[in-house]
Coordinates of N, CA and C in Angstrom, one line a residue:
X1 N 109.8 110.4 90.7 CA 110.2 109.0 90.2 C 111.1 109.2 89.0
X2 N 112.0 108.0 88.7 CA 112.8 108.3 87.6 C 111.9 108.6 86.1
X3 N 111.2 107.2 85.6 CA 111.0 107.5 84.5 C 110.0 109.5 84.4
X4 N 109.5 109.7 85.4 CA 109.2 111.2 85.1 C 109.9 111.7 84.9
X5 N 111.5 111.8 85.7 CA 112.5 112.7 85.3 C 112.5 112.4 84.2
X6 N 112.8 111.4 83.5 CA 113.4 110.9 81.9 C 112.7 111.8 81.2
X7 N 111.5 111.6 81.3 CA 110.2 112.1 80.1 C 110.3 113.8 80.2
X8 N 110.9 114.4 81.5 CA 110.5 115.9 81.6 C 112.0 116.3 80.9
X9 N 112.7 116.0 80.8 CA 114.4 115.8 79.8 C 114.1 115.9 78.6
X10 N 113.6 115.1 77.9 CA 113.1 114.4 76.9 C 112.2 115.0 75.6
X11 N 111.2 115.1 76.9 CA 109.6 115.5 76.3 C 109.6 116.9 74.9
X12 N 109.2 116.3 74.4 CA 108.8 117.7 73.8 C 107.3 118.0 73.2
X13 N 106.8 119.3 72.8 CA 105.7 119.5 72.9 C 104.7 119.2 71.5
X14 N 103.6 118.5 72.4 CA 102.6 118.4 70.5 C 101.2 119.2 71.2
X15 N 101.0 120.4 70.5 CA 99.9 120.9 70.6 C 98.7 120.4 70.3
X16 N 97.3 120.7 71.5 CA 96.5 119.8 71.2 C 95.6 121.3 70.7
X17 N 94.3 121.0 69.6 CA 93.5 121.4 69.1 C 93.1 122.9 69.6
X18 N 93.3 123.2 71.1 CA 92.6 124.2 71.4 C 93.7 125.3 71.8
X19 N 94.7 125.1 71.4 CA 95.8 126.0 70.5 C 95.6 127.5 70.2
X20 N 96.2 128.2 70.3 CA 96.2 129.4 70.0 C 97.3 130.0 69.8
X21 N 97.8 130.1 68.7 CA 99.0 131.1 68.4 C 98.9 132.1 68.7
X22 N 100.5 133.1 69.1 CA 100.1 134.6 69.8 C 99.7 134.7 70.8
X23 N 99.2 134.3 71.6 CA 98.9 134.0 73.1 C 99.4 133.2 73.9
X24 N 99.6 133.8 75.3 CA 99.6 132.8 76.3 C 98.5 131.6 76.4
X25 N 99.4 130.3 76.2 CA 98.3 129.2 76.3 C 98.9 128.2 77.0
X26 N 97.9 127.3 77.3 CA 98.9 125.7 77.9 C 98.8 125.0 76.3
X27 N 100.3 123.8 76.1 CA 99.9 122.9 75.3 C 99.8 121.5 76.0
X28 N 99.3 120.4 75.5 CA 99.4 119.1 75.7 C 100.0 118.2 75.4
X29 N 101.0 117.9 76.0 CA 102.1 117.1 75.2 C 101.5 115.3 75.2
X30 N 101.9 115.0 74.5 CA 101.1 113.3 74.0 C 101.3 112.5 75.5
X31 N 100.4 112.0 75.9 CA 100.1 110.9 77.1 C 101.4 110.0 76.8
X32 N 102.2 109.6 77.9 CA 102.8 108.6 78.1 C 102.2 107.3 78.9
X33 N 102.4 106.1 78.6 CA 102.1 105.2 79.0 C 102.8 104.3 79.6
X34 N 103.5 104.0 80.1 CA 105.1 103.4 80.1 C 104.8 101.8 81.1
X35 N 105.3 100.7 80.9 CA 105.6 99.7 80.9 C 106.9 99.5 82.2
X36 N 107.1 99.3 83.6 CA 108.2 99.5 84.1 C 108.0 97.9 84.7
X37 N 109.4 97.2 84.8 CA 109.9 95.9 85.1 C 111.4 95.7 85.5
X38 N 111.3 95.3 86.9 CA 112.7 94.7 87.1 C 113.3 93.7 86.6
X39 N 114.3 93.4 87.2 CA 114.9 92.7 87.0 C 114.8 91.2 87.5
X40 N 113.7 91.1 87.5 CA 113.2 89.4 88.5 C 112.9 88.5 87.3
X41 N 112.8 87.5 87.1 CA 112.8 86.8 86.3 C 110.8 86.2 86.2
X42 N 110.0 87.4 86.7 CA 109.0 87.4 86.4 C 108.5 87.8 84.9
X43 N 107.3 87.3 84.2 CA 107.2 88.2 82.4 C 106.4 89.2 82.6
X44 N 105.1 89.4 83.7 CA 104.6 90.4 83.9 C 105.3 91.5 84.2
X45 N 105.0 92.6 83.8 CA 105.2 94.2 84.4 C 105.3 94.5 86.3
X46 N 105.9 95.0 86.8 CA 105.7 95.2 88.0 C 104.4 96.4 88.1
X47 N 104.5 96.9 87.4 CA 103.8 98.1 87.2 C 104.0 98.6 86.1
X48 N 102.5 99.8 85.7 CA 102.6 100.5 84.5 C 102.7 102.0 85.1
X49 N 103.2 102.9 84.1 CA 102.9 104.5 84.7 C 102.3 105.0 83.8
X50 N 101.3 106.2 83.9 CA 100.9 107.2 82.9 C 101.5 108.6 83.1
X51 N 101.5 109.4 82.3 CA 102.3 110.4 82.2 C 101.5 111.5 81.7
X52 N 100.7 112.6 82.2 CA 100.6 114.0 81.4 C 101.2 115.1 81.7
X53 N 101.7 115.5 80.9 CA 102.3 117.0 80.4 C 101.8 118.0 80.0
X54 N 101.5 119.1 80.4 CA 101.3 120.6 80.0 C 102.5 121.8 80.2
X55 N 102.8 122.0 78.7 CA 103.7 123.5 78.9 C 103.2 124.8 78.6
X56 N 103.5 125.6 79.0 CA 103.1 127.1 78.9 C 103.9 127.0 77.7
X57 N 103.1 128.2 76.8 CA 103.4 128.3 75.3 C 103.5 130.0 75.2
X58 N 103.5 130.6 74.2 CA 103.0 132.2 73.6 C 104.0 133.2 74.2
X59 N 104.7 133.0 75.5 CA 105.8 133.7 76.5 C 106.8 133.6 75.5
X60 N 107.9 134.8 76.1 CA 109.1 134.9 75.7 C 110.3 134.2 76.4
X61 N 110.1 134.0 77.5 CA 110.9 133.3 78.6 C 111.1 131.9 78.4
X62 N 111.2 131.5 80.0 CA 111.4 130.0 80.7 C 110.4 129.6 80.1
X63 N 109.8 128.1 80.0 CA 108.5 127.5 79.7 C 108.2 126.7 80.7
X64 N 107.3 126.8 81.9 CA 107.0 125.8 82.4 C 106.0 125.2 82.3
X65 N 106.3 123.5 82.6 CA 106.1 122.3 82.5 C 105.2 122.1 83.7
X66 N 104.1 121.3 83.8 CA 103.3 121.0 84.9 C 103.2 119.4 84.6
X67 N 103.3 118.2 85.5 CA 103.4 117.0 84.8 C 103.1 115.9 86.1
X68 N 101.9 115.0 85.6 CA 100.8 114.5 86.9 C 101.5 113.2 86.3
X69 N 101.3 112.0 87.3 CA 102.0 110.2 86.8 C 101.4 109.8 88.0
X70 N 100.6 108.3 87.2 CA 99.8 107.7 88.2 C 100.2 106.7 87.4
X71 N 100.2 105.5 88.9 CA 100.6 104.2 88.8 C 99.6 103.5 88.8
X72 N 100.2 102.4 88.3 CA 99.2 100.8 88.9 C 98.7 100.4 90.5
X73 N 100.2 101.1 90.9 CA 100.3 101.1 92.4 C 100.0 101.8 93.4
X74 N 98.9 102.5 92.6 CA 98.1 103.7 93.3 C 98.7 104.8 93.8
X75 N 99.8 104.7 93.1 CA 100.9 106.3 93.6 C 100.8 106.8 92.7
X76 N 100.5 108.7 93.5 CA 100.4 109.4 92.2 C 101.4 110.6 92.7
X77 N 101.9 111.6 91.7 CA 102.9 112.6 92.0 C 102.0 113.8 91.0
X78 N 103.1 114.8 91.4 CA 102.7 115.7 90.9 C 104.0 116.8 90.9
X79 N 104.8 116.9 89.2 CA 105.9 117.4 88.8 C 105.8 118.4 88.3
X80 N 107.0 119.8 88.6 CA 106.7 120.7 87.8 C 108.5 120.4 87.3
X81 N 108.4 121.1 85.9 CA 110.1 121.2 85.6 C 110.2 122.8 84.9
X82 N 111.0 123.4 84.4 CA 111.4 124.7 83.5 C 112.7 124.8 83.0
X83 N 111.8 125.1 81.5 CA 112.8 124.7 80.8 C 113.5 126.4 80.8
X84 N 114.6 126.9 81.0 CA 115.6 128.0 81.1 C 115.5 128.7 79.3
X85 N 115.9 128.0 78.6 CA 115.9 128.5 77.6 C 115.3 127.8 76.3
X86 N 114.0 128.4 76.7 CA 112.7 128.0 75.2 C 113.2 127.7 74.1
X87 N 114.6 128.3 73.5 CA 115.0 127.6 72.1 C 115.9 126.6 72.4
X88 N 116.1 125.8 73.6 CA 117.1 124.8 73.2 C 116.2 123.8 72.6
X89 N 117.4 122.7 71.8 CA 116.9 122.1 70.8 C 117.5 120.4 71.3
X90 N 117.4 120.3 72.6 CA 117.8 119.5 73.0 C 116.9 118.2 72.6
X91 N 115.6 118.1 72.8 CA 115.0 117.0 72.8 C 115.0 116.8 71.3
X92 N 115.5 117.1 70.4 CA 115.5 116.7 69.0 C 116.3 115.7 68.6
X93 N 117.5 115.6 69.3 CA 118.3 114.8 69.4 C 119.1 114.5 70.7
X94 N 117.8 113.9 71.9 CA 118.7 113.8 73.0 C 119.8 112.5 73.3
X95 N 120.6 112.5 74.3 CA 121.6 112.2 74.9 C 121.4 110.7 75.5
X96 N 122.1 109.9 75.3 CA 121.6 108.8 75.7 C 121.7 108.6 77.4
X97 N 123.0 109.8 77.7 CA 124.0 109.5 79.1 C 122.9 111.1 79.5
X98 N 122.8 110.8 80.9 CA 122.3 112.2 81.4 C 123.3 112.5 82.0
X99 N 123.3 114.2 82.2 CA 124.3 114.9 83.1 C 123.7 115.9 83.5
X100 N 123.5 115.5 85.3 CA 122.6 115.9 86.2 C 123.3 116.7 87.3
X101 N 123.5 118.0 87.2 CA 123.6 118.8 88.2 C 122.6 119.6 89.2
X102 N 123.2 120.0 90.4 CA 122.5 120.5 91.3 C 122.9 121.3 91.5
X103 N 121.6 122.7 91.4 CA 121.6 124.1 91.8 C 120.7 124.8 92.7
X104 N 121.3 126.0 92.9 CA 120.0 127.0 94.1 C 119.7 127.8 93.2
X105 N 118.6 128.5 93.9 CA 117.7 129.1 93.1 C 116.8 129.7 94.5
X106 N 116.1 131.0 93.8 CA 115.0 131.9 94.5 C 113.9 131.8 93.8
X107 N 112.7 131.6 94.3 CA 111.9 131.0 93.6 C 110.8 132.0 94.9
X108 N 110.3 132.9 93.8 CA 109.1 134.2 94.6 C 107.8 134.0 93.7
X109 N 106.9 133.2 94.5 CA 104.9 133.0 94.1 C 104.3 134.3 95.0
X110 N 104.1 134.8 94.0 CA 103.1 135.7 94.3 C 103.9 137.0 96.1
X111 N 103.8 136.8 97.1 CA 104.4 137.3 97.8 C 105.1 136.0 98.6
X112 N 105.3 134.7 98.4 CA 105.8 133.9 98.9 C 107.2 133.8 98.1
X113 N 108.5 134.1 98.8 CA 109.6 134.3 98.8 C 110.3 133.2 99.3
X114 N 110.6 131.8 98.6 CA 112.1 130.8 99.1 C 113.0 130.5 98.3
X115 N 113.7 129.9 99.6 CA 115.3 129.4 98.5 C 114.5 127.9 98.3
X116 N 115.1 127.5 96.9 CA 114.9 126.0 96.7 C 116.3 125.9 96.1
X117 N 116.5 124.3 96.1 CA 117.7 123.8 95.2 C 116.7 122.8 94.2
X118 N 117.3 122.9 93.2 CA 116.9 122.1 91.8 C 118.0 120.7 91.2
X119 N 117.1 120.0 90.5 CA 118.0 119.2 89.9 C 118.5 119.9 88.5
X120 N 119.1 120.3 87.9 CA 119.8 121.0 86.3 C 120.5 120.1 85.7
X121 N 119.8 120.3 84.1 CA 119.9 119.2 83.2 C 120.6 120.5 82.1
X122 N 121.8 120.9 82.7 CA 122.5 121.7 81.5 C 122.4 121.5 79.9
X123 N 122.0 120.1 79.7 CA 122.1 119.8 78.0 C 120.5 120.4 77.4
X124 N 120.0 120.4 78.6 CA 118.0 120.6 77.7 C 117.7 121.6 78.0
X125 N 118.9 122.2 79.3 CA 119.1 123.4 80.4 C 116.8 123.7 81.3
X126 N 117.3 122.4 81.5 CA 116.0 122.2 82.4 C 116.2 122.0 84.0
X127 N 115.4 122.4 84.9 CA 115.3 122.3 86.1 C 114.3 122.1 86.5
X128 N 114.5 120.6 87.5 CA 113.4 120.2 88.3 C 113.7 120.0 89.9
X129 N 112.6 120.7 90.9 CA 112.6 121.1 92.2 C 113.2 119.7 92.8
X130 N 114.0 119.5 93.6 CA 113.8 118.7 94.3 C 112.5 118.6 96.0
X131 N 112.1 119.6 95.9 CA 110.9 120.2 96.9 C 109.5 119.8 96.6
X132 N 108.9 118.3 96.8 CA 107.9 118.2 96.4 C 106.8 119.0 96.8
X133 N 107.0 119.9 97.5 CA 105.8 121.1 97.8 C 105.9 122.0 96.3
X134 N 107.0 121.8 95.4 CA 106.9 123.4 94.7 C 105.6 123.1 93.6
X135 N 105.6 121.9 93.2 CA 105.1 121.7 91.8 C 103.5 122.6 92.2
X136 N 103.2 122.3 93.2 CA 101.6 121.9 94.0 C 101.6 123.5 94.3
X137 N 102.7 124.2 94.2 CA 102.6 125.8 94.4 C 102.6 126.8 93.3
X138 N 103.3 125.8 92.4 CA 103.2 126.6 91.0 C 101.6 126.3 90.1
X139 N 101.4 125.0 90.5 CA 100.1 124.9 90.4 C 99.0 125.7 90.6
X140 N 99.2 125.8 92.1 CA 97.9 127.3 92.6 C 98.6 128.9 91.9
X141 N 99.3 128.7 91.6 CA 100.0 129.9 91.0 C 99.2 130.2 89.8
X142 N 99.0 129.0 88.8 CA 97.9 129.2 87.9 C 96.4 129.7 88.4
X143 N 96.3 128.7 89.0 CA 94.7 128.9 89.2 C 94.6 130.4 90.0
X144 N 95.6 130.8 90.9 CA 95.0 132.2 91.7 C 95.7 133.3 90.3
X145 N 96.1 133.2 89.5 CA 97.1 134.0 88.8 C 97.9 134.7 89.2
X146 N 99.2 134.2 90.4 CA 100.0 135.0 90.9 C 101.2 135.2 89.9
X147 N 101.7 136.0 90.2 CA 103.3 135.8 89.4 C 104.0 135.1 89.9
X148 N 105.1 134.6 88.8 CA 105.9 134.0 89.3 C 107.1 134.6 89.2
X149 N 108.6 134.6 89.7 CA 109.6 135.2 89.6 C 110.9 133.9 90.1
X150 N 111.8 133.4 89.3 CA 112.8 132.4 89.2 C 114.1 133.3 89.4
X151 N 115.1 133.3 90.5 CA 116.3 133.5 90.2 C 117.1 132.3 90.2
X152 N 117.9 132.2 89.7 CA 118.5 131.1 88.8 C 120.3 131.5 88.5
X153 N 121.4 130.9 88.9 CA 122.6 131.0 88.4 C 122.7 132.3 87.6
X154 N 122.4 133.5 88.4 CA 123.0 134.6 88.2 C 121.9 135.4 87.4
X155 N 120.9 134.9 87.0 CA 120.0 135.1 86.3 C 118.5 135.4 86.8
X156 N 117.5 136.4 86.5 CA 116.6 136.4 87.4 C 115.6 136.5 86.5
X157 N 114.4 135.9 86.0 CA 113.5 135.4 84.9 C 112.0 135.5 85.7
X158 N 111.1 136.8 85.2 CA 109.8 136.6 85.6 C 109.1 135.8 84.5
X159 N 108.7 134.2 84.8 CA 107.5 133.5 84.3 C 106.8 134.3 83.8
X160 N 106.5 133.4 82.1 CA 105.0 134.2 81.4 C 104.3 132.6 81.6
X161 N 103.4 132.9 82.7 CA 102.6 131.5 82.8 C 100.8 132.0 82.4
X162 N 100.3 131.1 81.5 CA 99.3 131.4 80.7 C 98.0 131.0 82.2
X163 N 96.6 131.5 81.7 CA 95.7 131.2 82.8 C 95.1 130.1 82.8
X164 N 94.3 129.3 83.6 CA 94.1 128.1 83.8 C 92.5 127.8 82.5
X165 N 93.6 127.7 80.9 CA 92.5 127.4 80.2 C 92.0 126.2 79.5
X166 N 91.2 125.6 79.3 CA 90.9 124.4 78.8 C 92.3 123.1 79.0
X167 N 92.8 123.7 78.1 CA 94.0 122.8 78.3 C 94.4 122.5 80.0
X168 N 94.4 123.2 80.9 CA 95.1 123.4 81.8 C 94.1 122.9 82.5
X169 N 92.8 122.9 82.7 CA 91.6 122.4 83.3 C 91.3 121.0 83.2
X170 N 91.6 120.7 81.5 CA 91.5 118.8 81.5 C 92.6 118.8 82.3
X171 N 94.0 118.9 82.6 CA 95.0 118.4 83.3 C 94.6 118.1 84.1
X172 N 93.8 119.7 85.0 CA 93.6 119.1 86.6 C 92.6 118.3 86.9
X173 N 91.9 118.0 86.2 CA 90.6 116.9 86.2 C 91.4 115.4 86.3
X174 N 92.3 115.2 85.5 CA 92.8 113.8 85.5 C 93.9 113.6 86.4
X175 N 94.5 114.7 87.0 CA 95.4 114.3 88.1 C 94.9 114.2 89.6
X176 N 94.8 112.9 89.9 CA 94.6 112.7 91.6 C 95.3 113.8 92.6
X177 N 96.5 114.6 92.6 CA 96.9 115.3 93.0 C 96.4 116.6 93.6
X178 N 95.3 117.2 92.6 CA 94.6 118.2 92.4 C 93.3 118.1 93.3
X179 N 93.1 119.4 93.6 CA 92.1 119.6 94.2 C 90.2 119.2 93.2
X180 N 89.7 117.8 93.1 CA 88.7 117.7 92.3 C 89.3 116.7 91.3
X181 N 90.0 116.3 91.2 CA 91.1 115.8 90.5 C 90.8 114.2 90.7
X182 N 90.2 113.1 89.6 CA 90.6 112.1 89.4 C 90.7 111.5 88.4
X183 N 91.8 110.0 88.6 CA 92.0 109.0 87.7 C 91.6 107.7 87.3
X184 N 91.3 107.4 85.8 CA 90.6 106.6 85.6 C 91.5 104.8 85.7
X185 N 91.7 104.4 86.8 CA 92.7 103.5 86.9 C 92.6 102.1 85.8
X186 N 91.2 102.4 85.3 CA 90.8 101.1 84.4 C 92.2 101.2 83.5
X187 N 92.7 102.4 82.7 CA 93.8 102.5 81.7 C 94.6 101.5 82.1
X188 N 95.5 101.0 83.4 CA 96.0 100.3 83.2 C 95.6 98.6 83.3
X189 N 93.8 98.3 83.3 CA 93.3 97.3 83.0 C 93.3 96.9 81.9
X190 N 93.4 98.2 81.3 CA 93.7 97.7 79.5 C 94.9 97.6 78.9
X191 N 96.1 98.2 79.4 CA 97.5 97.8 79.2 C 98.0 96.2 79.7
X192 N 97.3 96.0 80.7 CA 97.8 94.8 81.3 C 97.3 93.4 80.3
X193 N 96.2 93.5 79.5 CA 95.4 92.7 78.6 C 96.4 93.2 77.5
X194 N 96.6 93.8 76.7 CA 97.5 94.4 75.9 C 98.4 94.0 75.8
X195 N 99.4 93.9 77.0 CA 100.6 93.3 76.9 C 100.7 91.6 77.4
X196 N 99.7 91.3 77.5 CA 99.4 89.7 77.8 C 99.0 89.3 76.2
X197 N 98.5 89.8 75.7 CA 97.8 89.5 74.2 C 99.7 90.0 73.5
X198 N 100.4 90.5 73.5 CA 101.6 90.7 72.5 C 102.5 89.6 73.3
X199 N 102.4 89.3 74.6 CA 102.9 88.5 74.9 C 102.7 86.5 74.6
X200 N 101.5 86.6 74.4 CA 101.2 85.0 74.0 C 101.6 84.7 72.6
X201 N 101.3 86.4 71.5 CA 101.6 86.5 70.0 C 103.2 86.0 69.6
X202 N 103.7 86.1 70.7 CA 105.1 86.3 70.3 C 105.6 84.5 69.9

């Protein structure tokens, strides 16, 4: 979905409490909640989305992103993105215009060897699958601890992906996607009161 792509561009990381410097860890980047509405001359929302994020932290490498979004509409996804180079400083000051290229890539789980092509966001120098099977593979990639190995535009990058700890455990618990995995749909019973109440204030 778009607004995910937006947020996996964008995002950047706020570590949550169970943190650990020096180590491979997951962090928790802040919940999105997001508000989406066309263009119809309705005042209600068509729908709301939620958004969580987890990046691999403590590595020298790529950082990947793991990132679950559940609607009002009872659609839920499940995104992975990587970011190519951990010190870009893109989300500090991003871009209002995106510039979205498309690349190939070798992408080897554990002894599972394919080609995928990616979407590449040269400015944040991020890539996201266009293969909705990959996120769901990098996923079990955690939980079984396989390696991972990315070749990429000339470049060939073995993942330091941290083990499925705390952090990475609440993830799978709140994403429908997951095996055990559910969502509390009331959240958007309370946005929808929320923006009815700023809406009559106005």
């Amino acid at each position: 979905m778009t607004v995910a792509l937006l947020f996996f561009l964008v995002s950047s990381g706020f570590t949550d409490e169970h943190s650990t410097d020096g180590a491979l860890h997951w962090v928790q980047e802040r919940d999105q909640l997001w508000s989406v509405d066309s263009s119809d001359a309705g005042e209600a929302p068509n729908f709301f989305s939620f958004i969580r994020v987890i990046s691999s932290s403590g590595g020298a490498g790529p950082v990947l992103q793991l990132g679950c979004q559940a609607t009002s509409k009872g659609e839920h996804t499940l995104q992975a993105g990587i970011k190519l180079d951990p010190e870009n400083t893109y989300e500090q000051a991003p871009k209002t215009r995106l510039r979205l290229l498309s690349t190939s890539g070798i992408l080897t789980i554990g002894e599972d060897r394919k080609s995928e092509r990616f979407q590449y966001h040269p400015d944040s120098s991020k890539i996201t699958p266009f293969n909705r099977a990959v996120p769901k593979r990098l996923f079990n990639a955690v939980v079984r601890g396989d390696p991972v190995r990315l070749k990429v535009q000339n470049q060939t990058y073995d993942l330091e992906i941290p083990d499925a700890d705390e952090t990475f455990t609440r993830f799978a618990k709140i994403c429908p996607m997951t095996n055990g995995g559910t969502f509390d749909q009331s959240i958007f019973d309370r946005s929808a009161v929320t923006q009815s109440d700023s809406a009559h204030a106005k």
